[in-house]
Short mmCIF file of C-alpha atoms and ligand atoms in Angstrom, two decimals:
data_model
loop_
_atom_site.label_atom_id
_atom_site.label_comp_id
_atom_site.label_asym_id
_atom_site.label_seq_id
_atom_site.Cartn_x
_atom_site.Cartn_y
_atom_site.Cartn_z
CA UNK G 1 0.00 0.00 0.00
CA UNK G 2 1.21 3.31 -0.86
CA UNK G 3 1.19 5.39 2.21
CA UNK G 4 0.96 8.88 2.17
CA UNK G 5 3.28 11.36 4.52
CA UNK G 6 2.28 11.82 7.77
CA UNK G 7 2.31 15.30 8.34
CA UNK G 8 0.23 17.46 11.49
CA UNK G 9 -3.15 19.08 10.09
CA UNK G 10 -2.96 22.18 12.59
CA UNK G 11 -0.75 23.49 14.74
CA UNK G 12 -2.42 26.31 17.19
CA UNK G 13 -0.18 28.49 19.18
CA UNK G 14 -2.05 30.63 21.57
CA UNK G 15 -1.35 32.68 24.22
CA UNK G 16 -4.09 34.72 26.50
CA UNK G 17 -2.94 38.05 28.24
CA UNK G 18 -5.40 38.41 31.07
CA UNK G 19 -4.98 35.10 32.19
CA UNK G 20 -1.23 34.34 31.60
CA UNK G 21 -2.53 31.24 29.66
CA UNK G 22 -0.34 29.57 27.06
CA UNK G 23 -1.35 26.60 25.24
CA UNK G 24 -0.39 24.30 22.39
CA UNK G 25 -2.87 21.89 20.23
CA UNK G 26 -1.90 20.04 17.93
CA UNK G 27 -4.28 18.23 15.28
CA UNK G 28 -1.91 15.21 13.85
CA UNK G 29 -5.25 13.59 12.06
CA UNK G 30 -8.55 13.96 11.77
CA UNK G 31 -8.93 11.01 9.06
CA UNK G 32 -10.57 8.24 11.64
CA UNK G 33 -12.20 10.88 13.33
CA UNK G 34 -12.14 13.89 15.91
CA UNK G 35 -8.39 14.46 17.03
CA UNK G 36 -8.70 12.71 20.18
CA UNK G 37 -5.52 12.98 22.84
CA UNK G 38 -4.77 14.68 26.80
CA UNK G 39 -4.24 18.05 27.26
CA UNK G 40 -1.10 18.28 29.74
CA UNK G 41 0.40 20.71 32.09
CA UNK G 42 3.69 20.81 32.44
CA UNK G 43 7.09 23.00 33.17
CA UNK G 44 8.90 22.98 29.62
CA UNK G 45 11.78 25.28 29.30
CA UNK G 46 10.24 27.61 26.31
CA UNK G 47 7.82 27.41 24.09
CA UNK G 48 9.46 25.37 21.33
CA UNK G 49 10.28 22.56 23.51
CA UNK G 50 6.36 22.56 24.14
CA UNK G 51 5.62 22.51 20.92
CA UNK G 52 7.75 19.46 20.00
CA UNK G 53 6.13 17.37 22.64
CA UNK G 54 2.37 18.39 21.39
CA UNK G 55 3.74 17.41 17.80
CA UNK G 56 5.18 14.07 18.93
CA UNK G 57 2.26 13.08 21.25
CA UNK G 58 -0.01 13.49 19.37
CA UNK G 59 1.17 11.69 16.50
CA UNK G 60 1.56 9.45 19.13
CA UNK G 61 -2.26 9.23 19.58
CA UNK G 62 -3.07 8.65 15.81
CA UNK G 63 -1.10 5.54 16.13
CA UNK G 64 -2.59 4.66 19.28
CA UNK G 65 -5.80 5.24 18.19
CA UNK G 66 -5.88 3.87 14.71
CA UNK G 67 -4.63 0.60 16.42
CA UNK G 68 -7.24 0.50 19.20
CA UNK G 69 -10.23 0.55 16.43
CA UNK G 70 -11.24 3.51 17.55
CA UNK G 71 -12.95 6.18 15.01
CA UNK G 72 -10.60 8.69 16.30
CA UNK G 73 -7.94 10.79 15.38
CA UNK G 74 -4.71 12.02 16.92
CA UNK G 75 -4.43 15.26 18.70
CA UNK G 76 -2.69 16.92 22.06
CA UNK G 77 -2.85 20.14 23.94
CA UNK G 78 -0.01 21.02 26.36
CA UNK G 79 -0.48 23.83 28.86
CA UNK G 80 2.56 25.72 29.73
CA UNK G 81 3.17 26.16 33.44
CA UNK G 82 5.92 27.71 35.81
CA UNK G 83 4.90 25.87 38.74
CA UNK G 84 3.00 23.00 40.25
CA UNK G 85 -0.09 24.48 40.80
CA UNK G 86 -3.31 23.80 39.40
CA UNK G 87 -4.61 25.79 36.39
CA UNK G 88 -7.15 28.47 37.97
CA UNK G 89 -10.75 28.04 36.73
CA UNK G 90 -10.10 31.13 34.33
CA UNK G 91 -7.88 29.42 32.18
CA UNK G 92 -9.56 26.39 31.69
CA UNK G 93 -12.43 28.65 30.75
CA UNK G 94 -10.33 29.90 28.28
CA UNK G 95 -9.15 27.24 26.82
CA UNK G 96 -12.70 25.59 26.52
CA UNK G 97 -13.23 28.67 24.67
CA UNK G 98 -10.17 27.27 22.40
CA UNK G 99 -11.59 23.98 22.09
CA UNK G 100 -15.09 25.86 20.65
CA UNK G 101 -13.22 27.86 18.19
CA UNK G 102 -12.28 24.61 16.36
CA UNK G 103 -15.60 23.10 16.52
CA UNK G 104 -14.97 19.79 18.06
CA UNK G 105 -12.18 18.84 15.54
CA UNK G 106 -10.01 18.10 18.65
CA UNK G 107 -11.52 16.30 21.58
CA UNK G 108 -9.58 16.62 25.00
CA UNK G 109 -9.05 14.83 28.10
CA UNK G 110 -6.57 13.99 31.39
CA UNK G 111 -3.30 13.84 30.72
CA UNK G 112 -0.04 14.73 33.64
CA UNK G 113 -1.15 17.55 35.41
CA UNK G 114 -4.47 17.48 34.25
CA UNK G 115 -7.24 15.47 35.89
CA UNK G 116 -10.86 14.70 36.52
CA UNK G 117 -11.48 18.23 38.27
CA UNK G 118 -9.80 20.45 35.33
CA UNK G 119 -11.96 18.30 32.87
CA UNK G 120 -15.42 19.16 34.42
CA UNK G 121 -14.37 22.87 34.80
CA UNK G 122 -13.98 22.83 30.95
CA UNK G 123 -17.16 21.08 29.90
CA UNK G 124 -19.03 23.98 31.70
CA UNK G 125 -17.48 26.01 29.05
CA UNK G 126 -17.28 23.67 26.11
CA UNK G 127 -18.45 20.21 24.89
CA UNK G 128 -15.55 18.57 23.58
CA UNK G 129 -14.11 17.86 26.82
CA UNK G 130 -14.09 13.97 27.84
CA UNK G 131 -12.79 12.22 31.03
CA UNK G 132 -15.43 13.75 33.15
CA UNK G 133 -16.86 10.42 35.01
CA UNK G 134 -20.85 11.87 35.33
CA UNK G 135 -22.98 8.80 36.41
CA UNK G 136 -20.12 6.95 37.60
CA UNK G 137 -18.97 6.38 33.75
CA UNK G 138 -15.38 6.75 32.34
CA UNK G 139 -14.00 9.44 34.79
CA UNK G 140 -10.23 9.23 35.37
CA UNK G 141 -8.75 7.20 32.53
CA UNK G 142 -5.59 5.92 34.58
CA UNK G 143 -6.53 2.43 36.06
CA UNK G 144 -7.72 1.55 32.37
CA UNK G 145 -4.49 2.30 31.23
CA UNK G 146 -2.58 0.30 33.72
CA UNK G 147 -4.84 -2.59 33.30
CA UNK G 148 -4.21 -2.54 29.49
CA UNK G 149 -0.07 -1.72 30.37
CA UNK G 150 -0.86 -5.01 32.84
CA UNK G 151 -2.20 -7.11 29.94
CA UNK G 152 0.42 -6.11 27.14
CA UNK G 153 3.53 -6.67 29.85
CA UNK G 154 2.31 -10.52 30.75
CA UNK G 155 1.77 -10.78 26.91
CA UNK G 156 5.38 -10.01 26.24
CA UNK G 157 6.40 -11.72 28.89
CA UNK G 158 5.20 -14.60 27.90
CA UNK G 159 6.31 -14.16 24.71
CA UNK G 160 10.05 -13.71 25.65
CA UNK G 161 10.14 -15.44 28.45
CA UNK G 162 7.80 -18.33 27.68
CA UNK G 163 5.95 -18.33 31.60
CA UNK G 164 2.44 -17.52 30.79
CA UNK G 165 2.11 -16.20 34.86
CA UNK G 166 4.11 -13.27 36.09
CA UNK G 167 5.28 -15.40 39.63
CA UNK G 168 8.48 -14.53 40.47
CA UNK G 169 8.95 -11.89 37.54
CA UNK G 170 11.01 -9.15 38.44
CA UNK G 171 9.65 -5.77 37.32
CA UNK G 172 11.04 -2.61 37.61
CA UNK G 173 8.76 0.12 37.43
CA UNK G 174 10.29 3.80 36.43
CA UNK G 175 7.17 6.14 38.26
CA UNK G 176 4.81 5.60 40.75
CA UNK G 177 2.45 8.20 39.86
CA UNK G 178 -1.45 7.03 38.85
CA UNK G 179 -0.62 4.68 36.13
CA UNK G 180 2.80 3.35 37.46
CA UNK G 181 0.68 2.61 41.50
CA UNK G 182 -2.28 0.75 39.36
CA UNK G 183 0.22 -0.67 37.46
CA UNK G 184 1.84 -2.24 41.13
CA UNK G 185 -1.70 -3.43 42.50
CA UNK G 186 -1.74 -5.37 39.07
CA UNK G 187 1.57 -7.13 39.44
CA UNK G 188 1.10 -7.62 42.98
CA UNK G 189 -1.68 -9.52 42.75
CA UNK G 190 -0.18 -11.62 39.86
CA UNK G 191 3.38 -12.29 42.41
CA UNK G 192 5.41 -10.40 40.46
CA UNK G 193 8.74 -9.23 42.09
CA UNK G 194 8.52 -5.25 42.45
CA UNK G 195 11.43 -2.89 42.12
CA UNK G 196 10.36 0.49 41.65
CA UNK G 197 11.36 4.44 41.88
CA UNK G 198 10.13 7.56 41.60
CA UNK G 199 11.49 11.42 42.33
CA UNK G 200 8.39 11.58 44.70
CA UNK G 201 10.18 9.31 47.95
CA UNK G 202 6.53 9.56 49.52
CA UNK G 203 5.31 7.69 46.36
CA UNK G 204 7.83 4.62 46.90
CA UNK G 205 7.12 4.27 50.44
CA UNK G 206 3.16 4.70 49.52
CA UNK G 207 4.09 1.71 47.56
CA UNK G 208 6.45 -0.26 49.54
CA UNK G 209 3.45 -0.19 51.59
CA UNK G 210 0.58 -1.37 49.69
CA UNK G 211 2.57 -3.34 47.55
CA UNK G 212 5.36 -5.22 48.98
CA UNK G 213 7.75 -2.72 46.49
CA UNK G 214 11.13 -2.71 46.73
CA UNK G 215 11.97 0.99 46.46
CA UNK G 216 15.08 2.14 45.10
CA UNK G 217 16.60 5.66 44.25
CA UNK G 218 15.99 6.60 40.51
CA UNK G 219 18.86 6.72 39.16
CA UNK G 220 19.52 3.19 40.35
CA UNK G 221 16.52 1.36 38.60
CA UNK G 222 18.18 1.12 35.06
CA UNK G 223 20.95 -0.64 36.86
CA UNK G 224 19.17 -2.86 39.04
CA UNK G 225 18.55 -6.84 38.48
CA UNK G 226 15.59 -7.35 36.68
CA UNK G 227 13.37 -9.51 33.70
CA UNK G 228 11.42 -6.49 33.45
CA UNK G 229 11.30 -2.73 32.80
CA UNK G 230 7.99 -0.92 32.93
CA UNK G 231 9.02 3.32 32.28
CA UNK G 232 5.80 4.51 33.61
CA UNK G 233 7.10 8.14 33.84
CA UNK G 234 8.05 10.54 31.04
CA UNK G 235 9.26 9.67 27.36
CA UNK G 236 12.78 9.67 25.98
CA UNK G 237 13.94 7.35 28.66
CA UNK G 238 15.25 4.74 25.98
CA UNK G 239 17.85 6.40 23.94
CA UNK G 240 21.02 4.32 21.90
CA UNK G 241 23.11 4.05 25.07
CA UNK G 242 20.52 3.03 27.14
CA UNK G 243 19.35 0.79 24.55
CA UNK G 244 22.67 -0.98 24.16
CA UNK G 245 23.29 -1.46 28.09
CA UNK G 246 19.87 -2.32 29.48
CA UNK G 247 20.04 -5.70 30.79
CA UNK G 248 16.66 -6.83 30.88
CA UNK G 249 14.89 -9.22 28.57
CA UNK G 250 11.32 -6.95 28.24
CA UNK G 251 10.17 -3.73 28.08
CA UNK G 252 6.62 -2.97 28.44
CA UNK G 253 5.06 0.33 30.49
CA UNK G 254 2.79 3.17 30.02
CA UNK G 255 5.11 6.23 29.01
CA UNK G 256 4.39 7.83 26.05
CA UNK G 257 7.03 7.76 23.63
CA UNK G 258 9.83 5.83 25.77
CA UNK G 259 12.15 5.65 22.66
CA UNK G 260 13.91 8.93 22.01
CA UNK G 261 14.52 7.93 18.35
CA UNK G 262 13.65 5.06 15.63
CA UNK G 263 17.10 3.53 16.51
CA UNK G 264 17.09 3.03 20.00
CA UNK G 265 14.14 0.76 19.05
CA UNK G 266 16.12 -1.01 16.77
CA UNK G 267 19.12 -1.78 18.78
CA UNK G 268 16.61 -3.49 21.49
CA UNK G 269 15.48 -5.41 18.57
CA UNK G 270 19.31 -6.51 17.86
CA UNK G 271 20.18 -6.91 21.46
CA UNK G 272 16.90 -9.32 21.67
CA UNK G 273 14.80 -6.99 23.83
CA UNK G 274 11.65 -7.48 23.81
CA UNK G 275 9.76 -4.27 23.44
CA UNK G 276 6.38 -3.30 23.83
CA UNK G 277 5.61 -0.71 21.96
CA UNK G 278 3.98 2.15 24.00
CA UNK G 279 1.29 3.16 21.57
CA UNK G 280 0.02 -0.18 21.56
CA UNK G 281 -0.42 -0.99 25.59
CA UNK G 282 -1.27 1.95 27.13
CA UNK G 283 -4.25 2.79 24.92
CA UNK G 284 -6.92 1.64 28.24
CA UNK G 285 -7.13 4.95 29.31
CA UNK G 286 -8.28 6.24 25.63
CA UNK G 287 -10.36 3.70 24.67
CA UNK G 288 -12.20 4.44 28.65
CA UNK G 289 -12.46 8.25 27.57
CA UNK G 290 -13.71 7.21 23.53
CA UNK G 291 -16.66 5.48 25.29
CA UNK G 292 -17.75 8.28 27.54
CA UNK G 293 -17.49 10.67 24.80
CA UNK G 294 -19.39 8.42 22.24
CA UNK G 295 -22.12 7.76 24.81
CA UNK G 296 -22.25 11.60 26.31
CA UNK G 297 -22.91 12.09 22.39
CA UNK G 298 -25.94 9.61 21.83
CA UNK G 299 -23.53 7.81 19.35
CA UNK G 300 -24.89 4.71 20.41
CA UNK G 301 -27.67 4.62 18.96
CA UNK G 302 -28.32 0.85 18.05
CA UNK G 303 -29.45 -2.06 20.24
CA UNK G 304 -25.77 -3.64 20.88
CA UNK G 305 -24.88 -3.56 24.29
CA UNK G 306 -22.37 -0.89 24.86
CA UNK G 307 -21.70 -0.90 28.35
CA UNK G 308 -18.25 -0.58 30.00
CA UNK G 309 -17.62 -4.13 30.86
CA UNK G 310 -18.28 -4.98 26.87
CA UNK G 311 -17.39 -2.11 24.80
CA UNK G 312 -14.38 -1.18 27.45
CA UNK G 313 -13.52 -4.29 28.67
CA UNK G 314 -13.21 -6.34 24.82
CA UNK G 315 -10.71 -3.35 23.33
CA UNK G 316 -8.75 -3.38 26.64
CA UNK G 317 -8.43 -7.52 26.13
CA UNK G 318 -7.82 -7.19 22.56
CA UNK G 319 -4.37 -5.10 23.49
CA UNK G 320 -2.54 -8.97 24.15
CA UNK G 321 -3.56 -10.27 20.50
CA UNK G 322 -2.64 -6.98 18.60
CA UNK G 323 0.63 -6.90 20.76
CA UNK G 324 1.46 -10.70 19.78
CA UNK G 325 1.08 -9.76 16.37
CA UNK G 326 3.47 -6.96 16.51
CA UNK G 327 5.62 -9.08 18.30
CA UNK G 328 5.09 -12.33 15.80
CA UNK G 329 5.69 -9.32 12.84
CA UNK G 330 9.04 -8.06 14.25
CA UNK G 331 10.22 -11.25 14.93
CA UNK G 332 9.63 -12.86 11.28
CA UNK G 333 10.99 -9.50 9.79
CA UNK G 334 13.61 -8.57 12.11
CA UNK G 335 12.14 -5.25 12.15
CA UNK G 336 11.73 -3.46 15.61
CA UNK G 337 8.26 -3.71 16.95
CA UNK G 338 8.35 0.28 17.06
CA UNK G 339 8.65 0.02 13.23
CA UNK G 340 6.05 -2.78 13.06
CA UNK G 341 3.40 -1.03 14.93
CA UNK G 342 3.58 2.56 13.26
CA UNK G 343 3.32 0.68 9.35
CA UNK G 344 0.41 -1.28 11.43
CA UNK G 345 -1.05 1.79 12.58
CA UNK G 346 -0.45 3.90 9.26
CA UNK G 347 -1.92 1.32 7.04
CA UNK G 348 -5.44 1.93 9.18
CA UNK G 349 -5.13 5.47 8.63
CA UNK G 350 -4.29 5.08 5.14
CA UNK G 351 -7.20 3.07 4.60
CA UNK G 352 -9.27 6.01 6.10
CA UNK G 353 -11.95 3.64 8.47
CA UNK G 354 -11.44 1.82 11.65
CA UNK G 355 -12.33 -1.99 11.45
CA UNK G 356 -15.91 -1.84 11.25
CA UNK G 357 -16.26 -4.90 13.82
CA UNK G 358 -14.32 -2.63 16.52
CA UNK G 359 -15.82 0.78 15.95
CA UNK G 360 -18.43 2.19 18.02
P1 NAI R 1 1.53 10.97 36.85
O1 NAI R 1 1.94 12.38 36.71
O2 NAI R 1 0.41 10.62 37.77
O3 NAI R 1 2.80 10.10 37.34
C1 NAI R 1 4.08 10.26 36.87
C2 NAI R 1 5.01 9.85 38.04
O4 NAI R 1 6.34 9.76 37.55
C3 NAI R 1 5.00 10.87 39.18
O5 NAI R 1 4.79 10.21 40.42
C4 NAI R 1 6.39 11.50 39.09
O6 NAI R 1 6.88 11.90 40.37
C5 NAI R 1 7.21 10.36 38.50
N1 NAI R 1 8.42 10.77 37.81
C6 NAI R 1 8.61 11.85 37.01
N2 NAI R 1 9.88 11.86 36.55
C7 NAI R 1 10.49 10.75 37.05
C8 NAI R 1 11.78 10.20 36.92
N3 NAI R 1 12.74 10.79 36.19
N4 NAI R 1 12.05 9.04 37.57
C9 NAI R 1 11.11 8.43 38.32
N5 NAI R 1 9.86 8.92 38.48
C10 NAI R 1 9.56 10.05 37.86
O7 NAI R 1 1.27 10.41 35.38
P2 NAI R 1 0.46 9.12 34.94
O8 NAI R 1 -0.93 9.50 34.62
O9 NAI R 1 0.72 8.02 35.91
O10 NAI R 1 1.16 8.78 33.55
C11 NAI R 1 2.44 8.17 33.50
C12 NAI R 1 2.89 8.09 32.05
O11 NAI R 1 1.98 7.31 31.30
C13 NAI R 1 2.99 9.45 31.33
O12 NAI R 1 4.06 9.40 30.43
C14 NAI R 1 1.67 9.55 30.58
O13 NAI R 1 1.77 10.36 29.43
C15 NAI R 1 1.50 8.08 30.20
N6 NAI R 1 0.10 7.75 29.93
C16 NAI R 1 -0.84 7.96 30.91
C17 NAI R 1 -2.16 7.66 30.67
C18 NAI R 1 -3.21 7.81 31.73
O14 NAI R 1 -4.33 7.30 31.53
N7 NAI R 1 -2.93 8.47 32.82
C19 NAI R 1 -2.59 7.14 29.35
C20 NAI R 1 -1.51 6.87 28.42
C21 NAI R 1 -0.23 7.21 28.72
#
């Protein structure tokens, strides 16, 4: 198949004087559907560095999106901030007001920084806002996303390791925030063996705690013994050096965009790492805020049932086979599984529908 480039649709830049709000959205593709992708707040140094991550992410959530079934595009806002508090109630205003001006081309939801709280504050305002969890529906999109990290790391564990139960796996998890915690009940209850850091010290004795973890300092975890890495922090934590001294046999966690470039994935897939490819596993939380949207929407309009537990719970499931054949793909070709998934994922956009048996 021929596929054509895969450049962003729109870029918005915008900055608000009365509020002090700057904001990034980028629209990577609209061609499944509405944009769909978090809108975080972070500390970046300027205002190009924000601009790179809204471009990355949210090609980023194309992929992820495309691969989920779900008729949805990719898109991501990023909020600049120059602390660590909350954004005030006149700023999400204001970017609701944003989200209007483009007419529900780009749907929004939690991302870092950003959660449950920020989301209703902006649906007052405007109605492409998702993530809200009104009647006990959808809501915070984290523990779906751990649970689908959760299924994709025993799949790749199984298919590296050739144990089809986690018992005695070591796993080292890079974050303890909402993901990387959910993430820990998971593996807990399965008997994995949990090594795991954070910047946050309260965060690793939360979890030392609850959990049985084994806490150790973060710059330590990379080093430490284990079958397992699970980067449930930031991206970029896998670049070439990393990639060439990382002694563990799989890597499967919830960060967005843990390579830093197309050949640290390959030099995992030299080195026999076994690498789950972000995009593919952590799409729970997505596929949680595609349902609340749909539904808030009346897009459901037909007699299938369409509850959580079904419409949720089969696309969270389906993350093992689509992972497996990813992994099956790379492993024929000798292609990284980074470069497997993205053709995977392009080829659905290129085709311009979401399989019709997995769309809403
Ligand atoms: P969060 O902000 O709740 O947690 C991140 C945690 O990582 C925090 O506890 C922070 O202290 C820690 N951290 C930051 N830098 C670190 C470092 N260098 N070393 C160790 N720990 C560090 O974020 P959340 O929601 O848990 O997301 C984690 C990752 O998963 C992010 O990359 C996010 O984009 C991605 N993700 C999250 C989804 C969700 O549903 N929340 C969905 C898909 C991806």
């Amino acid at each position: 198949m021929n596929i054509p480039p895969f450049a962003h649709e729109r870029l918005e830049v915008r900055h608000d004087e009365s509020t002090n709000l700057t904001a990034i959205i980028a629209v990577h593709s609209t061609r499944l559907g509405p944009a769909a992708g978090g809108c975080r707040r972070w500390r970046y140094a300027d205002v190009s560095e924000a601009i790179t991550d809204a471009l990355r992410l949210s090609e980023g959530m194309t992929l992820k999106n495309a691969l989920a079934g779900l008729p949805f595009g990719g898109g991501k806002s990023v909020i600049l901030a120059d602390d660590n508090a909350r954004p005030t109630a006149e700023q999400l205003a204001v970017f609701a007001r944003w989200l209007n001006e483009l007419n529900g081309e780009y749907v929004t939801a939690e991302d870092v920084g950003m959660g449950v709280a920020e989301m209703r504050s902006m649906a007052a305002t405007s109605p492409f806002v998702s993530g809200l969890g009104a009647d006990g529906i959808g809501g915070d999109p984290s523990p779906k996303t751990a649970y689908g990290v959760f299924i994709g790391l025993k799949t790749a564990v199984q298919f590296a390791l050739g144990v089809e139960h986690l018992h005695g796996v070591r796993v080292g998890v890079q974050g303890l925030g909402a993901v990387g915690m959910s993430l820990c009940h998971w593996l807990a209850r399965a008997g994995a063996e949990i090594i795991a850091t954070d910047i946050n010290p309260a965060r690793i004795a939360e979890a030392g705690e609850r959990y049985g973890v084994r806490g150790v300092a973060p710059d330590e975890l990379l080093e430490a013994e284990m079958d397992v890495l699970a980067p449930c922090a930031l991206g970029g934590v896998i670049d070439d050096e990393v990639a060439s001294k990382l002694a563990v046999r799989v890597i499967a966690g919830a960060a967005n965009n843990q390579l830093l470039d197309a050949r640290a994935g390959e030099i995992l897939a030299e080195r026999g790492i076994v690498y789950a490819p972000d995009f593919v596993i952590n799409a729970g939380g997505v596929i949680s805020v595609a349902h609340e949207y749909l539904l808030q929407r009346g897009q459901f309009a037909d007699a299938v049932d369409h509850s959580v537990e079904r419409w949720v719970g089969e696309r969270i499931d389906a993350i093992a086979h689509r992972l497996l054949d990813v992994l099956q793909q790379a492993n024929a070709s000798g292609a990284s599984t980074d470069a497997v998934a993205r053709r995977r994922a392009r080829e659905i956009v290129a085709a311009g529908r979401v399989d019709p048996a997995r769309a809403a």
